[in-house]
Amino acid sequence: PETITIADLANRMSERAVDIIRMLMKQGQMHKITDVIDADTAQLIAEELGHAVRRVAESDVEEGLFDIPDADELLQPRAPVVTIMGHVDHGKTSLLDALRKTNVVSGEAGGITQHIGAYQVVSPLGGKITFIDTPGHAAFTAMRARGAKVTDLVVLVVAANDSVMPQTIEAINHAKAAKVPMIVAINKIDLPDARPEKVKTDLLQYEVQVESLGGDVLEIELSAKTGQNLDKLLELIQLQSELLDLKANPDRLAEGTVIEAKLDRGRGPVATVLIQRGTLHTGDIVVAGSEWGRVRALLSDKGTQLADAGPSTPVEVLGFNGTPEAGDRVAVVENEARAREITDYRSHQKREKQAARVGAGRGSLADMMT
Ligand code: GTP
Ligand code: MG
């Protein structure tokens, strides 16, 4: 149920909290300034004090942000979004670096600085693929917790000399929970102690059965170091994603998810956003979690300025008034007033949740860890 503290209600109306407490007392209710009252009571008080009340329900705020699907005829094919996961040191970074170099083949200059944790490459079959790097898995966990399905595919990197390790298992669980197909990339096969067959049988314990063992999980043995089979990995990704028939409507207000965000000393808040449907333009009013802003600039993964960004494109967005959080959903809204309304509402919800936690969980270790 919707609630508000007496202090907050007083604040919003620029009234004195004691007056509200007095009114409640007349109705036989005893309250302190920090007490929470329900929305109906709050509305009665506000009206009695001569304020116009417009209640913003969660559904009003979130409506149109993600939950209403686009009509089929508006959908157009989009690039797959692929998250690379795996145990530390199994070669995730190296694989990403190597894949970016394959971009040189398609005419894009090498030596690209990776400004953001998401970028696009072109597969040998001609399709674009968007990769997301999720260091430490934190971003991925946050996204999953918020129910935002950002990735279409997971590439699980397993080093052939080390086999299945704790974070490999964690990654498998993430992929399963997100219900996305997985491609197993058995890396470091150039090493003399590489044992790709052991990787395959070890994976069986976690209900990952690769194709060569009769299962339906695609696998590829490769080396990020020598570049062996990297083109095959890109082909597998493109083939797998064609089966998924990925589509989005590019002609609507943009929606997406914050992949990562930071406060840059020179540029202010910078959010790396994956556009999921619609097209984001400079000048748009954009909301992410409890932050909003007017898009001042859009930068590609190569650092070039863009006028707009369509579905499956990762972009750096400049112009937020505050720094949003990884996993926050992003949506373009019609105007600043709407952006303020949504972010005020969300900040309020956030404060209330924090207050409830502080009030309820005094000294509990479990609370401190959540
Ligand atoms: P991040 O989690 O993103 O940091 O990547 P990672 O920790 O999974 O692995 P990273 O790419 O940093 O590689 C770890 C080490 O493995 C580095 O010394 C790499 O040079 C080495 N390495 C990566 N891929 C290969 C490979 O295919 N063959 C060999 N021989 N070494 C590799
Ligand atoms: Mg590394």
mmCIF file with all atom_site columns, N, CA, C and O and ligand atoms in Angstrom, residues 84-97 133-137 157 159 161 167 186-192 222-227, ligand 1:
data_model
loop_
_atom_site.group_PDB
_atom_site.id
_atom_site.type_symbol
_atom_site.label_atom_id
_atom_site.label_alt_id
_atom_site.label_comp_id
_atom_site.label_asym_id
_atom_site.label_entity_id
_atom_site.label_seq_id
_atom_site.pdbx_PDB_ins_code
_atom_site.Cartn_x
_atom_site.Cartn_y
_atom_site.Cartn_z
_atom_site.occupancy
_atom_site.B_iso_or_equiv
_atom_site.pdbx_formal_charge
_atom_site.auth_seq_id
_atom_site.auth_comp_id
_atom_site.auth_asym_id
_atom_site.auth_atom_id
_atom_site.pdbx_PDB_model_num
ATOM   1   N N   . ILE A 1 84  ? 29.518 -11.444 -22.125 1.00 0.00 ? 84  ILE A N   1
ATOM   2   C CA  . ILE A 1 84  ? 30.621 -12.389 -21.942 1.00 0.00 ? 84  ILE A CA  1
ATOM   3   C C   . ILE A 1 84  ? 30.872 -12.570 -20.454 1.00 0.00 ? 84  ILE A C   1
ATOM   4   O O   . ILE A 1 84  ? 31.071 -11.603 -19.724 1.00 0.00 ? 84  ILE A O   1
ATOM   5   N N   . MET A 1 85  ? 30.813 -13.825 -20.018 1.00 0.00 ? 85  MET A N   1
ATOM   6   C CA  . MET A 1 85  ? 30.976 -14.103 -18.591 1.00 0.00 ? 85  MET A CA  1
ATOM   7   C C   . MET A 1 85  ? 31.960 -15.239 -18.403 1.00 0.00 ? 85  MET A C   1
ATOM   8   O O   . MET A 1 85  ? 32.268 -15.979 -19.343 1.00 0.00 ? 85  MET A O   1
ATOM   9   N N   . GLY A 1 86  ? 32.401 -15.406 -17.174 1.00 0.00 ? 86  GLY A N   1
ATOM   10  C CA  . GLY A 1 86  ? 33.302 -16.516 -16.888 1.00 0.00 ? 86  GLY A CA  1
ATOM   11  C C   . GLY A 1 86  ? 34.189 -16.208 -15.706 1.00 0.00 ? 86  GLY A C   1
ATOM   12  O O   . GLY A 1 86  ? 34.179 -15.098 -15.177 1.00 0.00 ? 86  GLY A O   1
ATOM   13  N N   . HIS A 1 87  ? 34.950 -17.210 -15.311 1.00 0.00 ? 87  HIS A N   1
ATOM   14  C CA  . HIS A 1 87  ? 35.815 -17.075 -14.156 1.00 0.00 ? 87  HIS A CA  1
ATOM   15  C C   . HIS A 1 87  ? 36.957 -16.095 -14.442 1.00 0.00 ? 87  HIS A C   1
ATOM   16  O O   . HIS A 1 87  ? 37.412 -15.974 -15.578 1.00 0.00 ? 87  HIS A O   1
ATOM   17  N N   . VAL A 1 88  ? 37.413 -15.433 -13.410 1.00 0.00 ? 88  VAL A N   1
ATOM   18  C CA  . VAL A 1 88  ? 38.524 -14.495 -13.516 1.00 0.00 ? 88  VAL A CA  1
ATOM   19  C C   . VAL A 1 88  ? 39.742 -15.186 -14.124 1.00 0.00 ? 88  VAL A C   1
ATOM   20  O O   . VAL A 1 88  ? 40.042 -16.343 -13.779 1.00 0.00 ? 88  VAL A O   1
ATOM   21  N N   . ASP A 1 89  ? 40.389 -14.476 -15.034 1.00 0.00 ? 89  ASP A N   1
ATOM   22  C CA  . ASP A 1 89  ? 41.609 -14.965 -15.683 1.00 0.00 ? 89  ASP A CA  1
ATOM   23  C C   . ASP A 1 89  ? 41.385 -16.062 -16.713 1.00 0.00 ? 89  ASP A C   1
ATOM   24  O O   . ASP A 1 89  ? 42.344 -16.615 -17.242 1.00 0.00 ? 89  ASP A O   1
ATOM   25  N N   . HIS A 1 90  ? 40.154 -16.377 -16.990 1.00 0.00 ? 90  HIS A N   1
ATOM   26  C CA  . HIS A 1 90  ? 39.903 -17.388 -18.010 1.00 0.00 ? 90  HIS A CA  1
ATOM   27  C C   . HIS A 1 90  ? 39.996 -16.800 -19.420 1.00 0.00 ? 90  HIS A C   1
ATOM   28  O O   . HIS A 1 90  ? 39.886 -17.528 -20.402 1.00 0.00 ? 90  HIS A O   1
ATOM   29  N N   . GLY A 1 91  ? 40.205 -15.474 -19.474 1.00 0.00 ? 91  GLY A N   1
ATOM   30  C CA  . GLY A 1 91  ? 40.485 -14.851 -20.766 1.00 0.00 ? 91  GLY A CA  1
ATOM   31  C C   . GLY A 1 91  ? 39.349 -14.034 -21.342 1.00 0.00 ? 91  GLY A C   1
ATOM   32  O O   . GLY A 1 91  ? 39.311 -13.753 -22.538 1.00 0.00 ? 91  GLY A O   1
ATOM   33  N N   . LYS A 1 92  ? 38.458 -13.608 -20.478 1.00 0.00 ? 92  LYS A N   1
ATOM   34  C CA  . LYS A 1 92  ? 37.310 -12.803 -20.909 1.00 0.00 ? 92  LYS A CA  1
ATOM   35  C C   . LYS A 1 92  ? 37.779 -11.505 -21.562 1.00 0.00 ? 92  LYS A C   1
ATOM   36  O O   . LYS A 1 92  ? 37.379 -11.186 -22.686 1.00 0.00 ? 92  LYS A O   1
ATOM   37  N N   . THR A 1 93  ? 38.661 -10.790 -20.861 1.00 0.00 ? 93  THR A N   1
ATOM   38  C CA  . THR A 1 93  ? 39.168 -9.515  -21.392 1.00 0.00 ? 93  THR A CA  1
ATOM   39  C C   . THR A 1 93  ? 39.930 -9.736  -22.697 1.00 0.00 ? 93  THR A C   1
ATOM   40  O O   . THR A 1 93  ? 39.738 -9.012  -23.669 1.00 0.00 ? 93  THR A O   1
ATOM   41  N N   . SER A 1 94  ? 40.757 -10.765 -22.702 1.00 0.00 ? 94  SER A N   1
ATOM   42  C CA  . SER A 1 94  ? 41.542 -11.059 -23.911 1.00 0.00 ? 94  SER A CA  1
ATOM   43  C C   . SER A 1 94  ? 40.636 -11.390 -25.088 1.00 0.00 ? 94  SER A C   1
ATOM   44  O O   . SER A 1 94  ? 40.892 -10.979 -26.220 1.00 0.00 ? 94  SER A O   1
ATOM   45  N N   . LEU A 1 95  ? 39.591 -12.151 -24.808 1.00 0.00 ? 95  LEU A N   1
ATOM   46  C CA  . LEU A 1 95  ? 38.665 -12.521 -25.875 1.00 0.00 ? 95  LEU A CA  1
ATOM   47  C C   . LEU A 1 95  ? 37.979 -11.274 -26.441 1.00 0.00 ? 95  LEU A C   1
ATOM   48  O O   . LEU A 1 95  ? 37.884 -11.099 -27.656 1.00 0.00 ? 95  LEU A O   1
ATOM   49  N N   . LEU A 1 96  ? 37.557 -10.396 -25.552 1.00 0.00 ? 96  LEU A N   1
ATOM   50  C CA  . LEU A 1 96  ? 36.921 -9.152  -25.989 1.00 0.00 ? 96  LEU A CA  1
ATOM   51  C C   . LEU A 1 96  ? 37.894 -8.322  -26.820 1.00 0.00 ? 96  LEU A C   1
ATOM   52  O O   . LEU A 1 96  ? 37.532 -7.793  -27.867 1.00 0.00 ? 96  LEU A O   1
ATOM   53  N N   . ASP A 1 97  ? 39.123 -8.234  -26.354 1.00 0.00 ? 97  ASP A N   1
ATOM   54  C CA  . ASP A 1 97  ? 40.146 -7.485  -27.101 1.00 0.00 ? 97  ASP A CA  1
ATOM   55  C C   . ASP A 1 97  ? 40.348 -8.086  -28.488 1.00 0.00 ? 97  ASP A C   1
ATOM   56  O O   . ASP A 1 97  ? 40.399 -7.373  -29.482 1.00 0.00 ? 97  ASP A O   1
ATOM   57  N N   . ASP A 1 133 ? 30.434 -6.165  -21.519 1.00 0.00 ? 133 ASP A N   1
ATOM   58  C CA  . ASP A 1 133 ? 31.430 -6.627  -20.564 1.00 0.00 ? 133 ASP A CA  1
ATOM   59  C C   . ASP A 1 133 ? 30.899 -6.304  -19.176 1.00 0.00 ? 133 ASP A C   1
ATOM   60  O O   . ASP A 1 133 ? 30.558 -5.170  -18.902 1.00 0.00 ? 133 ASP A O   1
ATOM   61  N N   . THR A 1 134 ? 30.790 -7.338  -18.332 1.00 0.00 ? 134 THR A N   1
ATOM   62  C CA  . THR A 1 134 ? 30.251 -7.072  -17.000 1.00 0.00 ? 134 THR A CA  1
ATOM   63  C C   . THR A 1 134 ? 31.274 -7.462  -15.952 1.00 0.00 ? 134 THR A C   1
ATOM   64  O O   . THR A 1 134 ? 31.228 -8.546  -15.395 1.00 0.00 ? 134 THR A O   1
ATOM   65  N N   . PRO A 1 135 ? 32.253 -6.606  -15.716 1.00 0.00 ? 135 PRO A N   1
ATOM   66  C CA  . PRO A 1 135 ? 33.298 -6.962  -14.762 1.00 0.00 ? 135 PRO A CA  1
ATOM   67  C C   . PRO A 1 135 ? 32.720 -7.243  -13.385 1.00 0.00 ? 135 PRO A C   1
ATOM   68  O O   . PRO A 1 135 ? 31.860 -6.519  -12.909 1.00 0.00 ? 135 PRO A O   1
ATOM   69  N N   . GLY A 1 136 ? 33.195 -8.323  -12.804 1.00 0.00 ? 136 GLY A N   1
ATOM   70  C CA  . GLY A 1 136 ? 32.754 -8.681  -11.459 1.00 0.00 ? 136 GLY A CA  1
ATOM   71  C C   . GLY A 1 136 ? 31.299 -9.101  -11.379 1.00 0.00 ? 136 GLY A C   1
ATOM   72  O O   . GLY A 1 136 ? 30.800 -9.365  -10.295 1.00 0.00 ? 136 GLY A O   1
ATOM   73  N N   . HIS A 1 137 ? 30.643 -9.137  -12.490 1.00 0.00 ? 137 HIS A N   1
ATOM   74  C CA  . HIS A 1 137 ? 29.253 -9.571  -12.559 1.00 0.00 ? 137 HIS A CA  1
ATOM   75  C C   . HIS A 1 137 ? 28.288 -8.653  -11.829 1.00 0.00 ? 137 HIS A C   1
ATOM   76  O O   . HIS A 1 137 ? 27.104 -8.917  -11.779 1.00 0.00 ? 137 HIS A O   1
ATOM   77  N N   . VAL A 1 157 ? 32.966 -18.131 -20.986 1.00 0.00 ? 157 VAL A N   1
ATOM   78  C CA  . VAL A 1 157 ? 34.376 -18.399 -21.268 1.00 0.00 ? 157 VAL A CA  1
ATOM   79  C C   . VAL A 1 157 ? 34.933 -19.324 -20.187 1.00 0.00 ? 157 VAL A C   1
ATOM   80  O O   . VAL A 1 157 ? 34.838 -19.024 -18.998 1.00 0.00 ? 157 VAL A O   1
ATOM   81  N N   . ALA A 1 159 ? 38.494 -21.509 -19.325 1.00 0.00 ? 159 ALA A N   1
ATOM   82  C CA  . ALA A 1 159 ? 39.870 -21.805 -19.735 1.00 0.00 ? 159 ALA A CA  1
ATOM   83  C C   . ALA A 1 159 ? 40.079 -23.310 -19.767 1.00 0.00 ? 159 ALA A C   1
ATOM   84  O O   . ALA A 1 159 ? 39.759 -24.016 -18.800 1.00 0.00 ? 159 ALA A O   1
ATOM   85  N N   . ASN A 1 161 ? 42.668 -25.058 -19.522 1.00 0.00 ? 161 ASN A N   1
ATOM   86  C CA  . ASN A 1 161 ? 43.665 -25.607 -18.598 1.00 0.00 ? 161 ASN A CA  1
ATOM   87  C C   . ASN A 1 161 ? 43.201 -25.520 -17.144 1.00 0.00 ? 161 ASN A C   1
ATOM   88  O O   . ASN A 1 161 ? 43.876 -25.993 -16.248 1.00 0.00 ? 161 ASN A O   1
ATOM   89  N N   . GLN A 1 167 ? 33.305 -19.013 -10.333 1.00 0.00 ? 167 GLN A N   1
ATOM   90  C CA  . GLN A 1 167 ? 32.575 -17.991 -11.091 1.00 0.00 ? 167 GLN A CA  1
ATOM   91  C C   . GLN A 1 167 ? 32.018 -18.514 -12.417 1.00 0.00 ? 167 GLN A C   1
ATOM   92  O O   . GLN A 1 167 ? 31.137 -17.890 -12.999 1.00 0.00 ? 167 GLN A O   1
ATOM   93  N N   . ILE A 1 186 ? 35.460 -22.426 -25.084 1.00 0.00 ? 186 ILE A N   1
ATOM   94  C CA  . ILE A 1 186 ? 36.558 -23.068 -24.360 1.00 0.00 ? 186 ILE A CA  1
ATOM   95  C C   . ILE A 1 186 ? 37.847 -22.409 -24.831 1.00 0.00 ? 186 ILE A C   1
ATOM   96  O O   . ILE A 1 186 ? 38.279 -22.609 -25.971 1.00 0.00 ? 186 ILE A O   1
ATOM   97  N N   . ASN A 1 187 ? 38.415 -21.597 -23.973 1.00 0.00 ? 187 ASN A N   1
ATOM   98  C CA  . ASN A 1 187 ? 39.537 -20.722 -24.338 1.00 0.00 ? 187 ASN A CA  1
ATOM   99  C C   . ASN A 1 187 ? 40.894 -21.344 -23.975 1.00 0.00 ? 187 ASN A C   1
ATOM   100 O O   . ASN A 1 187 ? 40.955 -22.342 -23.263 1.00 0.00 ? 187 ASN A O   1
ATOM   101 N N   . LYS A 1 188 ? 41.935 -20.730 -24.478 1.00 0.00 ? 188 LYS A N   1
ATOM   102 C CA  . LYS A 1 188 ? 43.329 -21.100 -24.185 1.00 0.00 ? 188 LYS A CA  1
ATOM   103 C C   . LYS A 1 188 ? 43.699 -22.483 -24.710 1.00 0.00 ? 188 LYS A C   1
ATOM   104 O O   . LYS A 1 188 ? 44.509 -23.198 -24.095 1.00 0.00 ? 188 LYS A O   1
ATOM   105 N N   . ILE A 1 189 ? 43.091 -22.892 -25.833 1.00 0.00 ? 189 ILE A N   1
ATOM   106 C CA  . ILE A 1 189 ? 43.412 -24.225 -26.364 1.00 0.00 ? 189 ILE A CA  1
ATOM   107 C C   . ILE A 1 189 ? 44.819 -24.293 -26.962 1.00 0.00 ? 189 ILE A C   1
ATOM   108 O O   . ILE A 1 189 ? 45.286 -25.358 -27.337 1.00 0.00 ? 189 ILE A O   1
ATOM   109 N N   . ASP A 1 190 ? 45.500 -23.121 -27.032 1.00 0.00 ? 190 ASP A N   1
ATOM   110 C CA  . ASP A 1 190 ? 46.901 -23.119 -27.494 1.00 0.00 ? 190 ASP A CA  1
ATOM   111 C C   . ASP A 1 190 ? 47.849 -23.653 -26.426 1.00 0.00 ? 190 ASP A C   1
ATOM   112 O O   . ASP A 1 190 ? 48.984 -24.025 -26.721 1.00 0.00 ? 190 ASP A O   1
ATOM   113 N N   . LEU A 1 191 ? 47.401 -23.719 -25.178 1.00 0.00 ? 191 LEU A N   1
ATOM   114 C CA  . LEU A 1 191 ? 48.290 -24.151 -24.085 1.00 0.00 ? 191 LEU A CA  1
ATOM   115 C C   . LEU A 1 191 ? 48.526 -25.658 -24.128 1.00 0.00 ? 191 LEU A C   1
ATOM   116 O O   . LEU A 1 191 ? 47.620 -26.428 -24.439 1.00 0.00 ? 191 LEU A O   1
ATOM   117 N N   . PRO A 1 192 ? 49.762 -26.080 -23.779 1.00 0.00 ? 192 PRO A N   1
ATOM   118 C CA  . PRO A 1 192 ? 50.061 -27.522 -23.795 1.00 0.00 ? 192 PRO A CA  1
ATOM   119 C C   . PRO A 1 192 ? 49.205 -28.316 -22.794 1.00 0.00 ? 192 PRO A C   1
ATOM   120 O O   . PRO A 1 192 ? 48.895 -29.485 -23.041 1.00 0.00 ? 192 PRO A O   1
ATOM   121 N N   . LEU A 1 222 ? 38.638 -22.328 -28.694 1.00 0.00 ? 222 LEU A N   1
ATOM   122 C CA  . LEU A 1 222 ? 39.315 -21.203 -29.330 1.00 0.00 ? 222 LEU A CA  1
ATOM   123 C C   . LEU A 1 222 ? 40.503 -20.729 -28.506 1.00 0.00 ? 222 LEU A C   1
ATOM   124 O O   . LEU A 1 222 ? 40.756 -21.216 -27.395 1.00 0.00 ? 222 LEU A O   1
ATOM   125 N N   . SER A 1 223 ? 41.222 -19.783 -29.080 1.00 0.00 ? 223 SER A N   1
ATOM   126 C CA  . SER A 1 223 ? 42.311 -19.148 -28.358 1.00 0.00 ? 223 SER A CA  1
ATOM   127 C C   . SER A 1 223 ? 42.268 -17.649 -28.593 1.00 0.00 ? 223 SER A C   1
ATOM   128 O O   . SER A 1 223 ? 42.388 -17.189 -29.730 1.00 0.00 ? 223 SER A O   1
ATOM   129 N N   . ALA A 1 224 ? 42.088 -16.921 -27.513 1.00 0.00 ? 224 ALA A N   1
ATOM   130 C CA  . ALA A 1 224 ? 42.088 -15.463 -27.628 1.00 0.00 ? 224 ALA A CA  1
ATOM   131 C C   . ALA A 1 224 ? 43.498 -14.988 -27.982 1.00 0.00 ? 224 ALA A C   1
ATOM   132 O O   . ALA A 1 224 ? 43.676 -13.944 -28.589 1.00 0.00 ? 224 ALA A O   1
ATOM   133 N N   . LYS A 1 225 ? 44.482 -15.808 -27.606 1.00 0.00 ? 225 LYS A N   1
ATOM   134 C CA  . LYS A 1 225 ? 45.871 -15.415 -27.833 1.00 0.00 ? 225 LYS A CA  1
ATOM   135 C C   . LYS A 1 225 ? 46.273 -15.548 -29.306 1.00 0.00 ? 225 LYS A C   1
ATOM   136 O O   . LYS A 1 225 ? 46.805 -14.615 -29.890 1.00 0.00 ? 225 LYS A O   1
ATOM   137 N N   . THR A 1 226 ? 45.979 -16.703 -29.900 1.00 0.00 ? 226 THR A N   1
ATOM   138 C CA  . THR A 1 226 ? 46.371 -16.904 -31.303 1.00 0.00 ? 226 THR A CA  1
ATOM   139 C C   . THR A 1 226 ? 45.279 -16.456 -32.277 1.00 0.00 ? 226 THR A C   1
ATOM   140 O O   . THR A 1 226 ? 45.534 -16.319 -33.467 1.00 0.00 ? 226 THR A O   1
ATOM   141 N N   . GLY A 1 227 ? 44.087 -16.262 -31.773 1.00 0.00 ? 227 GLY A N   1
ATOM   142 C CA  . GLY A 1 227 ? 42.979 -15.850 -32.641 1.00 0.00 ? 227 GLY A CA  1
ATOM   143 C C   . GLY A 1 227 ? 42.256 -17.024 -33.285 1.00 0.00 ? 227 GLY A C   1
ATOM   144 O O   . GLY A 1 227 ? 41.293 -16.829 -34.036 1.00 0.00 ? 227 GLY A O   1
HETATM 145 P P1  . GTP B 2 .   ? 38.506 -10.061 -17.063 1.00 0.00 ? 1   GTP B P1  1
HETATM 146 O O1  . GTP B 2 .   ? 37.680 -10.841 -16.074 1.00 0.00 ? 1   GTP B O1  1
HETATM 147 O O2  . GTP B 2 .   ? 37.676 -9.261  -18.002 1.00 0.00 ? 1   GTP B O2  1
HETATM 148 O O3  . GTP B 2 .   ? 39.572 -9.289  -16.400 1.00 0.00 ? 1   GTP B O3  1
HETATM 149 O O4  . GTP B 2 .   ? 39.261 -11.122 -18.005 1.00 0.00 ? 1   GTP B O4  1
HETATM 150 P P2  . GTP B 2 .   ? 39.864 -12.399 -17.457 1.00 0.00 ? 1   GTP B P2  1
HETATM 151 O O5  . GTP B 2 .   ? 40.334 -12.087 -16.091 1.00 0.00 ? 1   GTP B O5  1
HETATM 152 O O6  . GTP B 2 .   ? 38.869 -13.497 -17.613 1.00 0.00 ? 1   GTP B O6  1
HETATM 153 O O7  . GTP B 2 .   ? 41.132 -12.839 -18.307 1.00 0.00 ? 1   GTP B O7  1
HETATM 154 P P3  . GTP B 2 .   ? 42.234 -11.996 -19.091 1.00 0.00 ? 1   GTP B P3  1
HETATM 155 O O8  . GTP B 2 .   ? 41.738 -11.720 -20.451 1.00 0.00 ? 1   GTP B O8  1
HETATM 156 O O9  . GTP B 2 .   ? 42.696 -10.869 -18.262 1.00 0.00 ? 1   GTP B O9  1
HETATM 157 O O10 . GTP B 2 .   ? 43.362 -13.086 -19.250 1.00 0.00 ? 1   GTP B O10 1
HETATM 158 C C1  . GTP B 2 .   ? 44.024 -13.662 -18.152 1.00 0.00 ? 1   GTP B C1  1
HETATM 159 C C2  . GTP B 2 .   ? 45.350 -14.188 -18.583 1.00 0.00 ? 1   GTP B C2  1
HETATM 160 O O11 . GTP B 2 .   ? 45.169 -15.242 -19.515 1.00 0.00 ? 1   GTP B O11 1
HETATM 161 C C3  . GTP B 2 .   ? 46.197 -13.149 -19.324 1.00 0.00 ? 1   GTP B C3  1
HETATM 162 O O12 . GTP B 2 .   ? 47.523 -13.305 -18.930 1.00 0.00 ? 1   GTP B O12 1
HETATM 163 C C4  . GTP B 2 .   ? 46.024 -13.510 -20.774 1.00 0.00 ? 1   GTP B C4  1
HETATM 164 O O13 . GTP B 2 .   ? 47.133 -13.162 -21.542 1.00 0.00 ? 1   GTP B O13 1
HETATM 165 C C5  . GTP B 2 .   ? 45.875 -15.018 -20.698 1.00 0.00 ? 1   GTP B C5  1
HETATM 166 N N1  . GTP B 2 .   ? 45.091 -15.533 -21.814 1.00 0.00 ? 1   GTP B N1  1
HETATM 167 C C6  . GTP B 2 .   ? 43.869 -15.141 -22.214 1.00 0.00 ? 1   GTP B C6  1
HETATM 168 N N2  . GTP B 2 .   ? 43.459 -15.861 -23.260 1.00 0.00 ? 1   GTP B N2  1
HETATM 169 C C7  . GTP B 2 .   ? 44.446 -16.721 -23.552 1.00 0.00 ? 1   GTP B C7  1
HETATM 170 C C8  . GTP B 2 .   ? 44.633 -17.744 -24.545 1.00 0.00 ? 1   GTP B C8  1
HETATM 171 O O14 . GTP B 2 .   ? 43.775 -18.008 -25.386 1.00 0.00 ? 1   GTP B O14 1
HETATM 172 N N3  . GTP B 2 .   ? 45.776 -18.442 -24.502 1.00 0.00 ? 1   GTP B N3  1
HETATM 173 C C9  . GTP B 2 .   ? 46.745 -18.205 -23.585 1.00 0.00 ? 1   GTP B C9  1
HETATM 174 N N4  . GTP B 2 .   ? 47.835 -18.933 -23.633 1.00 0.00 ? 1   GTP B N4  1
HETATM 175 N N5  . GTP B 2 .   ? 46.615 -17.259 -22.650 1.00 0.00 ? 1   GTP B N5  1
HETATM 176 C C10 . GTP B 2 .   ? 45.493 -16.527 -22.633 1.00 0.00 ? 1   GTP B C10 1
#
